Amino acid sequence: MDLCGVELGGPVLNGSGTFDAIAARRAFGDPLLERFPFHAFVSKTITLEPRQGNPPPRLWETPAGMINSIGLPNRGLEGFLAHDLPELAELPVPLVVSVMGFSRDELATLVERVGAREEVAMIELNVSCPNVESGLIMGADPAETALAVDRVRPLTDRPLIVKLTPNATDPAAVGRAAEGAGADALSLINTLKGMALDPRGGGPWLGGGAGGVSGPAIRAIALEQVSSVARNVSIPVIGMGGIASGHDAADFLAAGARCVAVGTESFRDPAAGRRIGAELNSLAGAARPPAQPSRRDRDPIRVR
Amino acid sequence: MDLCGVELGGPVLNGSGTFDAIAARRAFGDPLLERFPFHAFVSKTITLEPRQGNPPPRLWETPAGMINSIGLPNRGLEGFLAHDLPELAELPVPLVVSVMGFSRDELATLVERVGAREEVAMIELNVSCPNVESGLIMGADPAETALAVDRVRPLTDRPLIVKLTPNATDPAAVGRAAEGAGADALSLINTLKGMALDPRGGGPWLGGGAGGVSGPAIRAIALEQVSSVARNVSIPVIGMGGIASGHDAADFLAAGARCVAVGTESFRDPAAGRRIGAELNSLAGAARPPAQPSRRDRDPIRVR
Amino acid sequence: MSNAAGVAEPRTLAPPERRTAAVSGVAALGAYALIRALDRDPAPAPRPGQFYMLSTASGWGGGHGERPYLPRAFSHARSENAPGGLELSFLLEDVGPGTARLAALGEAEELALVGPLGIGWRPAAPDTRPLLVGGGIGTAPLLCLEDELATTAPVLLGFRSAAHADAAGLFAGEVGLTTDDGSAGRPGLVTDLLREELDRDPAATVFACGPPPMLEAVRALCAERGVPAQLALESGMACGFGACYGCVVPTRDGYLRLCVDGPVLDAARLDTALFPGAGH
Amino acid sequence: MSNAAGVAEPRTLAPPERRTAAVSGVAALGAYALIRALDRDPAPAPRPGQFYMLSTASGWGGGHGERPYLPRAFSHARSENAPGGLELSFLLEDVGPGTARLAALGEAEELALVGPLGIGWRPAAPDTRPLLVGGGIGTAPLLCLEDELATTAPVLLGFRSAAHADAAGLFAGEVGLTTDDGSAGRPGLVTDLLREELDRDPAATVFACGPPPMLEAVRALCAERGVPAQLALESGMACGFGACYGCVVPTRDGYLRLCVDGPVLDAARLDTALFPGAGH
Ligand SMILES: Cc1cc2nc3c(=O)[nH]c(=O)nc-3n(C[C@H](O)[C@H](O)[C@H](O)COP(=O)(O)OP(=O)(O)OC[C@H]3O[C@@H](n4cnc5c(N)ncnc54)[C@H](O)[C@@H]3O)c2cc1C
Ligand SMILES: Cc1cc2nc3c(=O)[nH]c(=O)nc-3n(C[C@H](O)[C@H](O)[C@H](O)COP(=O)(O)OP(=O)(O)OC[C@H]3O[C@@H](n4cnc5c(N)ncnc54)[C@H](O)[C@@H]3O)c2cc1C
Ligand SMILES: Cc1cc2nc3c(=O)[nH]c(=O)nc-3n(C[C@H](O)[C@H](O)[C@H](O)COP(=O)(O)O)c2cc1C
Ligand SMILES: Cc1cc2nc3c(=O)[nH]c(=O)nc-3n(C[C@H](O)[C@H](O)[C@H](O)COP(=O)(O)O)c2cc1C
Ligand code: FES
Ligand code: FES
């Protein structure tokens, strides 16, 4: 199959930041490459400067899910290009590099430098962060998102995926803005803001204060957002959020996604992506009519 | 304890629309009143005109939660005042009436008429609906919310609770706007938008298309929003979303809520509210320091 | 207890809280499972046609299968006095995660329940004989109805196959039996038997429970013949006591919550028993 | 396998997928539980100090307790060849929903696992004797270490009380024992024994596992004496193979992911073993 001109062996990607192929190769060795779980590999989000991430604890388990407060630890752009990229280039699937900038200038540098590397098939813009220029979360605001995409679009010929945040009033409007500014694809959902308290008292459990909720708990929320965004744009959508089975993945495809991504479920089983791909294949026989009769329809006003 | 000048026997309310005391009395008889689960009773949301609600199916079970697409069935203002209010007045606890208007005029009529009835202790404004004048979801937009509260504030001396929607970029900003316009308390969270597909194919499962997610699955999300709103306002906050135990309730109180409300857990056990209140009491011995050192602090900018 | 119109409702009130009952047995009955549990004193005596919301005291939900989370509705099939309480029987078909978990209950375990709930079967119309018509797992609420009736009533049952028809043996009286595949009783549908029975003597009140297409066929046939019928319907339920407004059924009077206004409805109130969400 | 610096790592690679192992026994060992399960051929042979991510093939999570959802990390306590595979033993303490479910495993059930993971104990420093120091459930990864060592090594163990000290009997060699309450062995802390042992002969490499305060006391004592020490640490883990970045431990080189760069760390890399989230 094809995603923005990149040939993929199937529709299953990983969610950025939920699978470190380099570390996994240390744990599993080359059998990981022979039985690679995904049809494209998305890197953990990198930033311009190195970051050590948030203080521990970084994890909290919730009913059918978890909260993470990792804080984007990474080597920074130069470290990534020098150390990680050559190793990621050995993976048997196309590489998507996820980048986040705290200003449009930062984002521009990241996209330009990453996009210049031939190992990189696509770039994903993680816009779930505050823009230091405006104080707004880029991806929560259609205009901010459009400005960011607009700025980086001329700097690379690589397909640009914009990863939307679910912590927004109207993700479909943000998706339309990204499409209008030249995004080639959208991915969603990122984690939902969440929090846990230390059971011993005294304040938040997570070193970072709040965190992001992922896993099956958020699947129904993700499916609604994917459906609503897909109905509102013409570019392909990569759907994710709590996918744990081929049946779940089929739901996201039926809701309008072109591809799916597996995140938290990989923590429970490193081969989850492969299993889900296989389950999808066996479901494909029993073809389901698409759930969305047509794109570009606007949601009717509904009250719950 | 005191909530906006109304004396309550404890901090446990029901979430609007999750307990129909009139129907429950048909099922359980007067023992329900003798062992009433809540310290105040919140009515299902009423509208100006009668509504029959959404076509079935209206329910879908999710991991650790559910989606509902009920569509606010109710007798309308006149039917409520004539039939329901006298029965609700027999409950052994103060009564909160939840109202929703599709325009500020509608809301004004509802608040004025309901607030004139002495059986009513407080009024809750459910603003999770589109305003037909602007097309915006009232409660997702601080300015819309302020206009609505502003309009109805002079029409009643009853305490006004504004129920926030979680499907908003910045619930704390909406809460501040409601406080500024004269709200006496805030309640949150309402359900998160969600969706399920018919497992047999062919489109959405729910008759209403999309629905709202509730239950333990959303608890961590709710706790974060309650914490963030409570830090940003001085009026009391009623926290809810997935509360299923006294421990959960204690978390919401520690995060800054004055009261808690139990919703979906009542479906699993009609006495859930009473159980949670009792568990809270027995936890109260083992006092926990409050999680929020001070109100009115603004969130530091954090990246997850 | 009486409803809004002041007519007596066959409704035993439930205690207003979830309680547990000691599982005394889980037996396979052909393709179905028969669960027995002791509802400890003071146990309310359910009326035929009422139901309970069931879950298990532990191990309800989660795991790799993720669900169930909400309790599930089940007609009580029978209830009998037993030392220390009332022994309730439930007949169930394993169709998903909730019924699978219930069917896997062990004897040391506790069943969690709320009930009895809803309104049961009403008396037959004056000068008619009762006629019990069941399809598949829908036989369950007819068992206690037969127990309660003063006279022996004809029981007409339809099943997919002989493997499902074992439940027919639980009735005291004579049973007319059909199976879809002819592997037991007469090949065909239970409405074939009903039509013949009504041809023979139309002065009947029909008490029917089964899958939506069967109930619709019964409804249509009875409407055509002017025969009064009561239908025990199913729809997806979250609470069982009117709290969630989720279980509605479209009727001539608008949407009704099946858990408080049913599950037994007069067929005359329905335009169809085949509504979206029926049977879930 | 070698790490970034080219030094050989005691790390057996894991198959890159979750598999199941047949539970062959669950026994109470005082306050702890000893779980044995057959990892079917071809089963990788774990190195002492490596760990597995465990869950159960069914009934993991949900229910009224809601959790566990993620797998849990456990040191393998021992592994032995057995017909058809490798029998792995895990020693565990029931401290929450995950360990409670694992301790309730039945013999017919399947354990789900990923592993072996992480880097195990390294050889003792040249010209030193190994000294094994364990606290509570932290004895687990010392058992297989003792099995592997060529020479018999002193084993020093501290427990809360006699009820927890049964695990001491699993060691082949002589065990120095303390309990907090004096109900078995000498009253006091295991670091008392360690101090005496180092006074007697300081040429040792310490291999320690236990609760954070104990590990911190061991670290500080060894640092003071210039004695090399390896500490098997714990921190909350979601994945166990470096995917989530959740299990970090603050070290002199910055945050390290304990699951891929540990769980055994040289004490010299730490400023403290008492960091936020330690032991979870
Ligand atoms: C009043 C009443 C009495 C009943 N009496 C009996 C009885 O005596 N014996 C008996 O066996 N059954 C009875 N039922 C039906 C019984 O309640 C259902 O079979 C049971 O709820 C199924 O639960 P499950 O988890 O096994 O299957 P589920 O998977 O919950 O349900 C099966 C059906 O529900 C739908 N479904 C699938 N996934 C979901 C989801 N995530 N959320 C919501 N719906 C979904 C599908 O259409 C599926 O076919 C009764 C129902 C009612 C309302
Ligand atoms: C490498 C390694 C090896 C280990 N080896 C062993 C071993 O051999 N034997 C053994 O018994 N244990 C071992 N452990 C510890 C074991 O993994 C934990 O005891 C286990 O994960 C606890 O799970 P639980 O569900 O029983 O308890 P939980 O409730 O998950 O955990 C207990 C602690 O976690 C915190 N907590 C509470 N709620 C949550 C939540 N919602 N999310 C996150 N944290 C929460 C609390 O501080 C609580 O005290 C090891 C840990 C590691 C990292
Ligand atoms: C531990 C963890 C780390 C994550 N890190 C990133 C990240 O660096 N960049 C990003 O865009 N998304 C990140 N995500 C979000 C996931 O890619 C995904 O959008 C989200 O988890 C929802 O999918 P899931 O429910 O399948 O996990 C992270 C999620 C988790 C759980
Ligand atoms: C079936 C159902 C119906 C609801 N109806 C209303 C309503 O009429 N008005 C309202 O303000 N909230 C309504 N809610 C939202 C709840 O009051 C509550 O905010 C939400 O369910 C989160 O709490 P919970 O997770 O404890 O259920 C409804 C929720 C459910 C599940
Ligand atoms: S099941 Fe909740 S109202 Fe009927
Ligand atoms: S547990 Fe996930 S990175 Fe270590």
Short mmCIF file of N, CA, C and O in Angstrom, two decimals, chain C residues 7 15 17 32 67 72 77 79 81 103 116 120 124 164 166 231 233 242 265:
data_model
loop_
_atom_site.label_atom_id
_atom_site.label_comp_id
_atom_site.label_asym_id
_atom_site.label_seq_id
_atom_site.Cartn_x
_atom_site.Cartn_y
_atom_site.Cartn_z
N VAL C 7 -52.82 0.89 37.56
CA VAL C 7 -53.03 -0.55 37.36
C VAL C 7 -51.95 -1.32 38.13
O VAL C 7 -50.80 -0.92 38.14
N PRO C 15 -34.05 -4.57 46.79
CA PRO C 15 -33.28 -3.75 47.73
C PRO C 15 -32.43 -2.76 46.94
O PRO C 15 -31.92 -3.10 45.86
N GLU C 17 -29.54 -1.78 46.61
CA GLU C 17 -28.08 -1.90 46.54
C GLU C 17 -27.71 -3.22 45.90
O GLU C 17 -28.50 -4.16 45.87
N TYR C 32 -26.78 -24.30 26.51
CA TYR C 32 -26.95 -23.23 27.49
C TYR C 32 -26.32 -23.61 28.82
O TYR C 32 -25.91 -24.74 29.03
N ARG C 67 -13.54 -6.42 28.32
CA ARG C 67 -14.89 -6.33 28.83
C ARG C 67 -15.18 -7.60 29.62
O ARG C 67 -14.41 -8.53 29.57
N ARG C 72 -24.97 -7.37 33.51
CA ARG C 72 -25.80 -7.87 32.42
C ARG C 72 -27.17 -8.27 32.94
O ARG C 72 -27.28 -8.76 34.07
N ALA C 77 -35.08 -17.63 35.83
CA ALA C 77 -35.80 -18.73 35.19
C ALA C 77 -36.71 -19.41 36.21
O ALA C 77 -37.82 -19.83 35.88
N SER C 79 -37.31 -19.66 40.85
CA SER C 79 -36.81 -19.41 42.19
C SER C 79 -37.47 -20.39 43.13
O SER C 79 -38.65 -20.71 42.98
N ASN C 81 -37.54 -21.76 47.41
CA ASN C 81 -37.06 -21.57 48.78
C ASN C 81 -35.99 -22.60 49.10
O ASN C 81 -36.07 -23.75 48.67
N ALA C 103 -20.88 -17.99 32.86
CA ALA C 103 -20.95 -19.44 32.66
C ALA C 103 -19.73 -20.14 33.25
O ALA C 103 -19.75 -21.34 33.50
N PRO C 116 -35.07 -8.19 42.32
CA PRO C 116 -35.67 -8.28 40.99
C PRO C 116 -36.08 -6.91 40.46
O PRO C 116 -36.42 -6.03 41.21
N GLY C 120 -43.23 -7.82 35.53
CA GLY C 120 -43.36 -9.17 34.99
C GLY C 120 -44.62 -9.34 34.15
O GLY C 120 -45.29 -8.37 33.76
N ALA C 124 -53.56 -13.30 32.21
CA ALA C 124 -54.16 -13.46 30.88
C ALA C 124 -55.44 -12.63 30.81
O ALA C 124 -56.07 -12.36 31.85
N HIS C 164 -29.74 -27.11 21.50
CA HIS C 164 -30.29 -25.99 22.26
C HIS C 164 -31.59 -26.34 22.96
O HIS C 164 -32.08 -25.58 23.79
N ASP C 166 -32.50 -28.71 25.00
CA ASP C 166 -32.56 -29.38 26.30
C ASP C 166 -33.42 -28.63 27.30
O ASP C 166 -34.04 -29.23 28.19
N LEU C 231 -45.17 -9.51 25.39
CA LEU C 231 -43.85 -9.87 24.87
C LEU C 231 -42.79 -9.46 25.89
O LEU C 231 -42.76 -8.32 26.34
N LEU C 233 -39.27 -8.41 26.11
CA LEU C 233 -38.28 -7.93 25.14
C LEU C 233 -36.90 -7.85 25.76
O LEU C 233 -36.73 -7.93 26.98
N GLY C 242 -33.69 2.26 35.51
CA GLY C 242 -34.19 3.53 35.00
C GLY C 242 -33.24 4.70 35.07
O GLY C 242 -33.60 5.83 34.77
N LEU C 265 -43.94 -6.20 27.75
CA LEU C 265 -44.81 -5.15 27.20
C LEU C 265 -45.99 -5.80 26.49
O LEU C 265 -45.87 -6.88 25.90
#
